């Protein structure tokens, strides 16, 4: 039986989940053994360089949506290094297995026979890599996490804009639980693309979204704000399968679909504020405001939450504009009125500070 290994990931400092891989030891034993040993750390340190031979605490330095995620530079941590358990680099074992599907594990290299510790996981079939990179495994658990990793924002040179880090890795022993619980009855995969439900049917997608909307609400009540956001974002992904509903969709389904989407945007916005993520809160509140046909009270909520986010991002004048718009819709809302007074006072205090600075400069 081929061995299985696990890799646990943090995204932006928070635990994100586990990927489990089956390694093709029957086809490429030397390559598979290298990866397995780097997952377990069983080889200790490299005698020549003193580097630890482990993936633990290394990062992903390259993510290309629709192509692959690359990681495993255990020496330089930026894509320029790497080290095998055999000392330096080792040869291409064979190219018998092709890059035919999503979730395949393959060796990164700098040319023929330069395999070290860097690897990549495919997001799609990659026939142009056949004959150049050695495929030695595939994902068996954690498909939702792989989607999440694929959708992480990147900047220059495809480098993730947040820290994407391996916090643990090791061998799943034969007969041992792999640490990834199966879906419970009524549960669905994190991403619709991996799920068997007919989410292209608006009624099916809506039912799933409402289920996770309620799960998120339960988590929020228990102040598990990160869990709540994950559940609500999952609900939105199922709604997003149908960005435009078919003409034949019943009017009541159309109305409920839109209202559920607005509520989810508003929910994520307030939870993001609790998590000190004002940029996310502002973005979600804006989506709630712009989703037709948003009701007046929901627009007021969206404007209020967007104002809180803008103020947290030191954009008080724009926040005040939102609040002034919100109070016209909901003039008796105490939260809105109190925030208007707070922001006005904050702006006035800032003006006084600026006056004092200028007076000292020209005195």
Short mmCIF file of C-alpha atoms in Angstrom, two decimals:
data_model
loop_
_atom_site.label_atom_id
_atom_site.label_comp_id
_atom_site.label_asym_id
_atom_site.label_seq_id
_atom_site.Cartn_x
_atom_site.Cartn_y
_atom_site.Cartn_z
CA UNK A 1 0.00 0.00 0.00
CA UNK A 2 1.31 3.46 -0.89
CA UNK A 3 2.06 5.72 2.09
CA UNK A 4 -0.02 8.77 2.98
CA UNK A 5 1.31 11.99 4.44
CA UNK A 6 -0.33 15.12 5.82
CA UNK A 7 0.53 18.81 5.70
CA UNK A 8 -1.15 21.33 8.03
CA UNK A 9 -1.39 24.93 6.84
CA UNK A 10 -1.78 28.34 8.44
CA UNK A 11 -3.09 31.20 6.33
CA UNK A 12 -2.35 34.71 7.63
CA UNK A 13 -1.47 33.33 11.05
CA UNK A 14 -4.62 31.22 11.48
CA UNK A 15 -4.94 27.46 11.16
CA UNK A 16 -6.59 26.69 7.82
CA UNK A 17 -6.68 22.90 7.64
CA UNK A 18 -4.96 19.77 6.43
CA UNK A 19 -3.99 18.34 3.04
CA UNK A 20 -3.50 14.57 2.85
CA UNK A 21 -1.54 13.06 -0.03
CA UNK A 22 -1.06 9.54 -1.32
CA UNK A 23 2.52 9.05 -2.53
CA UNK A 24 3.26 6.85 -5.54
CA UNK A 25 5.97 4.79 -3.86
CA UNK A 26 5.18 1.93 -6.23
CA UNK A 27 6.04 4.07 -9.27
CA UNK A 28 8.67 6.56 -8.07
CA UNK A 29 10.00 5.22 -4.74
CA UNK A 30 13.03 7.51 -4.44
CA UNK A 31 11.03 10.68 -5.10
CA UNK A 32 8.21 9.59 -2.79
CA UNK A 33 10.68 8.73 -0.01
CA UNK A 34 12.25 12.18 -0.26
CA UNK A 35 8.88 13.89 0.23
CA UNK A 36 7.79 11.51 3.01
CA UNK A 37 11.00 12.03 4.96
CA UNK A 38 10.75 15.82 4.60
CA UNK A 39 7.19 15.61 5.94
CA UNK A 40 8.24 13.56 8.98
CA UNK A 41 11.58 15.29 9.55
CA UNK A 42 13.05 11.86 10.29
CA UNK A 43 16.42 12.66 8.68
CA UNK A 44 17.21 15.45 11.15
CA UNK A 45 19.65 17.96 9.67
CA UNK A 46 21.80 17.98 6.56
CA UNK A 47 25.38 17.24 7.61
CA UNK A 48 26.96 19.59 5.08
CA UNK A 49 24.73 22.67 5.42
CA UNK A 50 23.20 22.22 8.86
CA UNK A 51 19.72 22.86 7.45
CA UNK A 52 16.80 21.02 9.02
CA UNK A 53 15.39 18.46 6.60
CA UNK A 54 11.73 19.22 7.25
CA UNK A 55 8.84 21.08 5.68
CA UNK A 56 7.68 22.35 9.07
CA UNK A 57 7.66 26.17 9.26
CA UNK A 58 8.37 26.56 5.54
CA UNK A 59 6.10 28.62 3.29
CA UNK A 60 4.38 28.68 -0.05
CA UNK A 61 6.17 31.28 -2.15
CA UNK A 62 4.18 30.99 -5.38
CA UNK A 63 0.48 30.54 -6.18
CA UNK A 64 -0.97 30.85 -9.67
CA UNK A 65 -4.75 30.50 -9.79
CA UNK A 66 -5.79 27.96 -12.39
CA UNK A 67 -2.29 26.45 -12.50
CA UNK A 68 -0.54 25.41 -9.27
CA UNK A 69 0.73 26.16 -5.75
CA UNK A 70 4.47 25.78 -5.12
CA UNK A 71 6.20 25.28 -1.78
CA UNK A 72 9.05 23.44 -0.09
CA UNK A 73 12.04 25.80 -0.19
CA UNK A 74 13.38 24.68 3.18
CA UNK A 75 16.65 26.63 2.93
CA UNK A 76 15.98 30.12 1.54
CA UNK A 77 12.18 30.22 1.93
CA UNK A 78 11.73 32.28 -1.24
CA UNK A 79 11.86 29.82 -4.13
CA UNK A 80 15.60 30.06 -4.78
CA UNK A 81 16.71 27.17 -2.58
CA UNK A 82 15.82 23.68 -1.48
CA UNK A 83 17.53 20.50 -0.36
CA UNK A 84 16.78 16.80 -0.71
CA UNK A 85 17.36 14.10 1.88
CA UNK A 86 20.03 12.70 -0.43
CA UNK A 87 22.22 15.79 -0.14
CA UNK A 88 21.79 18.58 -2.67
CA UNK A 89 19.84 17.61 -5.78
CA UNK A 90 18.82 14.23 -7.19
CA UNK A 91 17.94 12.86 -10.61
CA UNK A 92 14.56 12.68 -12.36
CA UNK A 93 13.35 9.18 -11.47
CA UNK A 94 10.94 8.79 -14.41
CA UNK A 95 8.18 10.63 -16.24
CA UNK A 96 5.73 7.73 -16.49
CA UNK A 97 2.91 9.54 -14.66
CA UNK A 98 1.47 12.51 -16.54
CA UNK A 99 -0.02 15.77 -15.25
CA UNK A 100 -3.61 14.84 -16.09
CA UNK A 101 -5.75 16.30 -13.30
CA UNK A 102 -6.19 18.66 -10.39
CA UNK A 103 -4.45 17.84 -7.12
CA UNK A 104 -1.36 16.06 -8.42
CA UNK A 105 1.90 16.40 -6.50
CA UNK A 106 4.98 17.01 -8.67
CA UNK A 107 8.62 18.00 -8.26
CA UNK A 108 9.66 21.57 -8.99
CA UNK A 109 13.10 21.90 -10.55
CA UNK A 110 15.55 24.22 -12.29
CA UNK A 111 16.12 21.84 -15.19
CA UNK A 112 16.89 18.15 -15.70
CA UNK A 113 18.00 16.20 -12.61
CA UNK A 114 17.78 19.14 -10.17
CA UNK A 115 15.16 17.84 -7.73
CA UNK A 116 15.45 19.04 -4.15
CA UNK A 117 12.63 19.79 -1.71
CA UNK A 118 10.48 22.18 -3.76
CA UNK A 119 7.23 20.72 -5.06
CA UNK A 120 3.94 21.91 -6.51
CA UNK A 121 0.30 20.80 -6.51
CA UNK A 122 -1.64 21.23 -9.73
CA UNK A 123 -4.95 23.07 -9.99
CA UNK A 124 -5.66 21.64 -13.46
CA UNK A 125 -4.26 19.23 -16.07
CA UNK A 126 -0.79 20.46 -17.10
CA UNK A 127 0.35 18.45 -20.15
CA UNK A 128 3.06 21.03 -20.93
CA UNK A 129 4.90 19.83 -17.79
CA UNK A 130 5.00 16.18 -18.88
CA UNK A 131 8.52 14.90 -19.43
CA UNK A 132 9.97 17.77 -17.40
CA UNK A 133 8.62 17.28 -13.87
CA UNK A 134 8.21 14.05 -11.90
CA UNK A 135 4.67 13.38 -10.65
CA UNK A 136 4.86 11.39 -7.41
CA UNK A 137 1.52 11.71 -5.60
CA UNK A 138 -1.97 13.16 -5.43
CA UNK A 139 -4.31 14.74 -2.91
CA UNK A 140 -6.72 12.40 -1.16
CA UNK A 141 -8.23 14.72 1.48
CA UNK A 142 -8.52 18.49 1.83
CA UNK A 143 -9.92 19.48 -1.54
CA UNK A 144 -11.69 22.48 -0.02
CA UNK A 145 -8.45 23.75 1.50
CA UNK A 146 -6.74 23.35 -1.86
CA UNK A 147 -9.43 25.60 -3.40
CA UNK A 148 -8.89 28.13 -0.63
CA UNK A 149 -5.14 28.11 -1.23
CA UNK A 150 -5.74 28.56 -4.95
CA UNK A 151 -7.83 31.69 -4.32
CA UNK A 152 -5.33 33.48 -2.07
CA UNK A 153 -4.44 36.90 -3.45
CA UNK A 154 -0.93 37.26 -4.81
CA UNK A 155 1.35 40.12 -5.75
CA UNK A 156 4.63 40.45 -7.59
CA UNK A 157 6.09 37.17 -8.87
CA UNK A 158 2.89 35.34 -7.78
CA UNK A 159 3.94 35.68 -4.13
CA UNK A 160 1.01 35.40 -1.67
CA UNK A 161 0.01 38.68 -0.03
CA UNK A 162 -0.51 36.85 3.28
CA UNK A 163 1.70 34.33 5.05
CA UNK A 164 0.94 30.79 3.83
CA UNK A 165 2.88 28.46 6.11
CA UNK A 166 3.26 24.76 6.90
CA UNK A 167 2.84 24.38 10.66
CA UNK A 168 2.99 20.60 10.84
CA UNK A 169 3.51 17.58 8.60
CA UNK A 170 4.02 13.88 8.97
CA UNK A 171 3.10 10.33 8.06
CA UNK A 172 -0.42 8.92 8.32
CA UNK A 173 0.27 5.43 9.61
CA UNK A 174 -1.63 2.51 8.12
CA UNK A 175 -5.02 2.17 9.81
CA UNK A 176 -4.60 5.53 11.55
CA UNK A 177 -7.14 8.35 11.27
CA UNK A 178 -5.92 10.99 8.80
CA UNK A 179 -7.28 13.90 10.84
CA UNK A 180 -9.74 15.07 8.17
CA UNK A 181 -13.27 14.22 9.35
CA UNK A 182 -15.75 13.00 6.71
CA UNK A 183 -18.71 15.19 5.83
CA UNK A 184 -21.65 14.74 8.19
CA UNK A 185 -25.15 14.08 6.86
CA UNK A 186 -26.47 17.32 5.38
CA UNK A 187 -22.99 18.82 5.01
CA UNK A 188 -21.43 19.86 1.72
CA UNK A 189 -17.92 20.44 0.43
CA UNK A 190 -16.39 23.86 1.08
CA UNK A 191 -16.49 24.66 -2.63
CA UNK A 192 -19.38 23.80 -4.98
CA UNK A 193 -16.91 22.61 -7.63
CA UNK A 194 -16.01 19.67 -5.36
CA UNK A 195 -19.57 18.85 -4.28
CA UNK A 196 -22.02 16.39 -5.79
CA UNK A 197 -25.10 18.55 -5.19
CA UNK A 198 -26.79 20.15 -8.21
CA UNK A 199 -25.98 23.68 -7.08
CA UNK A 200 -26.68 25.04 -10.56
CA UNK A 201 -30.32 24.57 -9.56
CA UNK A 202 -31.11 27.85 -7.72
CA UNK A 203 -33.40 26.14 -5.22
CA UNK A 204 -30.69 23.62 -4.30
CA UNK A 205 -28.04 26.35 -3.99
CA UNK A 206 -30.39 28.48 -1.86
CA UNK A 207 -31.16 25.59 0.49
CA UNK A 208 -27.45 24.90 1.01
CA UNK A 209 -26.68 28.61 1.50
CA UNK A 210 -29.41 28.99 4.13
CA UNK A 211 -28.07 25.95 5.98
CA UNK A 212 -24.59 27.50 6.26
CA UNK A 213 -26.05 30.92 6.98
CA UNK A 214 -27.69 29.42 10.08
CA UNK A 215 -24.50 27.57 11.05
CA UNK A 216 -22.60 30.84 10.82
CA UNK A 217 -25.19 32.57 13.00
CA UNK A 218 -24.77 29.90 15.68
CA UNK A 219 -20.99 30.33 15.61
CA UNK A 220 -21.33 34.13 15.79
CA UNK A 221 -23.59 33.87 18.85
CA UNK A 222 -20.83 31.86 20.52
CA UNK A 223 -18.34 34.59 19.49
CA UNK A 224 -16.53 32.20 17.15
CA UNK A 225 -16.18 34.95 14.58
CA UNK A 226 -13.65 33.24 12.31
CA UNK A 227 -15.83 30.13 12.12
CA UNK A 228 -18.86 32.31 11.39
CA UNK A 229 -17.08 34.03 8.50
CA UNK A 230 -16.02 30.68 7.05
CA UNK A 231 -19.60 29.38 7.15
CA UNK A 232 -21.04 32.54 5.61
CA UNK A 233 -18.42 32.71 2.88
CA UNK A 234 -19.19 29.08 2.10
CA UNK A 235 -22.87 29.98 1.79
CA UNK A 236 -21.99 32.80 -0.60
CA UNK A 237 -19.95 30.46 -2.77
CA UNK A 238 -23.01 28.29 -3.32
CA UNK A 239 -25.14 31.32 -4.19
CA UNK A 240 -22.41 32.51 -6.56
CA UNK A 241 -22.85 29.38 -8.67
CA UNK A 242 -25.80 31.32 -10.10
CA UNK A 243 -24.69 34.97 -10.37
CA UNK A 244 -27.69 35.54 -12.65
CA UNK A 245 -30.75 33.40 -12.05
CA UNK A 246 -32.46 31.72 -15.03
CA UNK A 247 -35.50 33.54 -16.40
CA UNK A 248 -37.77 30.64 -15.45
CA UNK A 249 -36.86 30.91 -11.73
CA UNK A 250 -39.90 31.55 -9.55
CA UNK A 251 -40.22 35.13 -8.33
CA UNK A 252 -40.28 34.08 -4.68
CA UNK A 253 -37.01 32.17 -5.16
CA UNK A 254 -35.44 35.20 -6.86
CA UNK A 255 -36.46 37.44 -3.97
CA UNK A 256 -35.23 35.02 -1.30
CA UNK A 257 -31.99 34.42 -3.19
CA UNK A 258 -31.23 38.14 -3.29
CA UNK A 259 -32.25 38.74 0.33
CA UNK A 260 -30.13 35.82 1.57
CA UNK A 261 -27.14 37.18 -0.35
CA UNK A 262 -27.58 40.64 1.21
CA UNK A 263 -27.88 39.18 4.71
CA UNK A 264 -24.72 37.16 4.20
CA UNK A 265 -22.79 40.22 3.01
CA UNK A 266 -23.96 42.15 6.07
CA UNK A 267 -23.11 39.26 8.38
CA UNK A 268 -19.58 38.88 7.05
CA UNK A 269 -19.13 42.63 7.34
CA UNK A 270 -19.93 42.78 11.05
CA UNK A 271 -17.88 39.64 11.79
CA UNK A 272 -14.92 41.08 9.90
CA UNK A 273 -15.10 44.18 12.09
CA UNK A 274 -14.96 41.93 15.16
CA UNK A 275 -11.87 40.27 13.66
CA UNK A 276 -10.21 43.64 13.00
CA UNK A 277 -10.39 43.20 9.24
CA UNK A 278 -11.90 46.54 8.19
CA UNK A 279 -11.00 46.18 4.50
CA UNK A 280 -13.07 42.99 4.30
CA UNK A 281 -15.87 44.62 6.27
CA UNK A 282 -15.95 47.62 3.91
CA UNK A 283 -15.97 45.42 0.81
CA UNK A 284 -18.81 43.22 2.07
CA UNK A 285 -20.91 46.16 3.23
CA UNK A 286 -20.51 47.76 -0.20
CA UNK A 287 -21.70 44.55 -1.86
CA UNK A 288 -24.77 44.51 0.41
CA UNK A 289 -25.62 48.10 -0.51
CA UNK A 290 -25.25 47.45 -4.23
CA UNK A 291 -27.17 44.16 -4.43
CA UNK A 292 -30.61 44.82 -5.96
CA UNK A 293 -33.24 45.12 -4.70
CA UNK A 294 -31.78 45.83 -1.24
CA UNK A 295 -34.37 47.02 1.26
CA UNK A 296 -34.03 50.44 2.89
CA UNK A 297 -33.19 49.14 6.36
CA UNK A 298 -30.55 46.82 4.92
CA UNK A 299 -29.02 49.74 3.02
CA UNK A 300 -28.87 51.66 6.30
CA UNK A 301 -27.19 48.69 7.99
CA UNK A 302 -24.72 48.41 5.15
CA UNK A 303 -23.89 52.11 5.25
CA UNK A 304 -23.45 52.00 9.04
CA UNK A 305 -21.13 48.99 8.91
CA UNK A 306 -19.20 50.43 6.00
CA UNK A 307 -18.77 53.65 7.99
CA UNK A 308 -17.34 51.69 10.93
CA UNK A 309 -14.91 50.01 8.56
CA UNK A 310 -13.90 53.29 6.91
CA UNK A 311 -13.34 54.91 10.29
CA UNK A 312 -11.15 51.99 11.36
CA UNK A 313 -9.14 52.61 8.18
CA UNK A 314 -8.78 56.32 9.14
CA UNK A 315 -11.17 57.51 6.44
CA UNK A 316 -13.48 59.45 8.74
CA UNK A 317 -14.81 62.00 6.24
CA UNK A 318 -16.05 59.27 3.92
CA UNK A 319 -17.42 57.40 6.95
CA UNK A 320 -19.41 60.50 7.90
CA UNK A 321 -20.85 60.69 4.38
CA UNK A 322 -22.12 57.12 4.74
CA UNK A 323 -23.60 57.84 8.16
CA UNK A 324 -25.38 60.97 6.91
CA UNK A 325 -26.91 58.88 4.13
CA UNK A 326 -27.87 56.13 6.59
CA UNK A 327 -29.59 58.49 9.04
CA UNK A 328 -31.87 59.76 6.26
CA UNK A 329 -33.09 56.20 5.78
CA UNK A 330 -33.28 55.36 9.49
CA UNK A 331 -33.47 58.65 11.43
CA UNK A 332 -34.32 57.06 14.79
CA UNK A 333 -31.46 54.55 14.79
CA UNK A 334 -29.46 55.22 17.97
CA UNK A 335 -26.32 53.46 16.74
CA UNK A 336 -26.18 55.59 13.61
CA UNK A 337 -26.81 58.84 15.49
CA UNK A 338 -24.25 58.01 18.17
CA UNK A 339 -21.65 57.16 15.54
CA UNK A 340 -22.30 60.45 13.72
CA UNK A 341 -21.62 62.34 16.96
CA UNK A 342 -18.51 60.24 17.61
CA UNK A 343 -17.07 60.77 14.12
CA UNK A 344 -17.80 64.51 14.16
CA UNK A 345 -16.01 64.82 17.48
CA UNK A 346 -13.11 62.75 16.17
CA UNK A 347 -12.77 64.97 13.10
CA UNK A 348 -12.94 68.11 15.25
CA UNK A 349 -10.22 66.80 17.57
CA UNK A 350 -8.03 66.04 14.57
CA UNK A 351 -8.50 69.60 13.30
CA UNK A 352 -7.47 70.98 16.70
CA UNK A 353 -4.32 68.83 16.66
CA UNK A 354 -3.47 70.05 13.17
CA UNK A 355 -3.96 73.68 14.26
CA UNK A 356 -1.60 73.19 17.17
CA UNK A 357 1.03 71.63 14.91
CA UNK A 358 0.78 74.48 12.39
CA UNK A 359 0.90 77.15 15.09
CA UNK A 360 4.14 75.69 16.44
CA UNK A 361 5.61 75.56 12.94
CA UNK A 362 5.01 79.27 12.27
CA UNK A 363 5.38 80.74 15.74
#
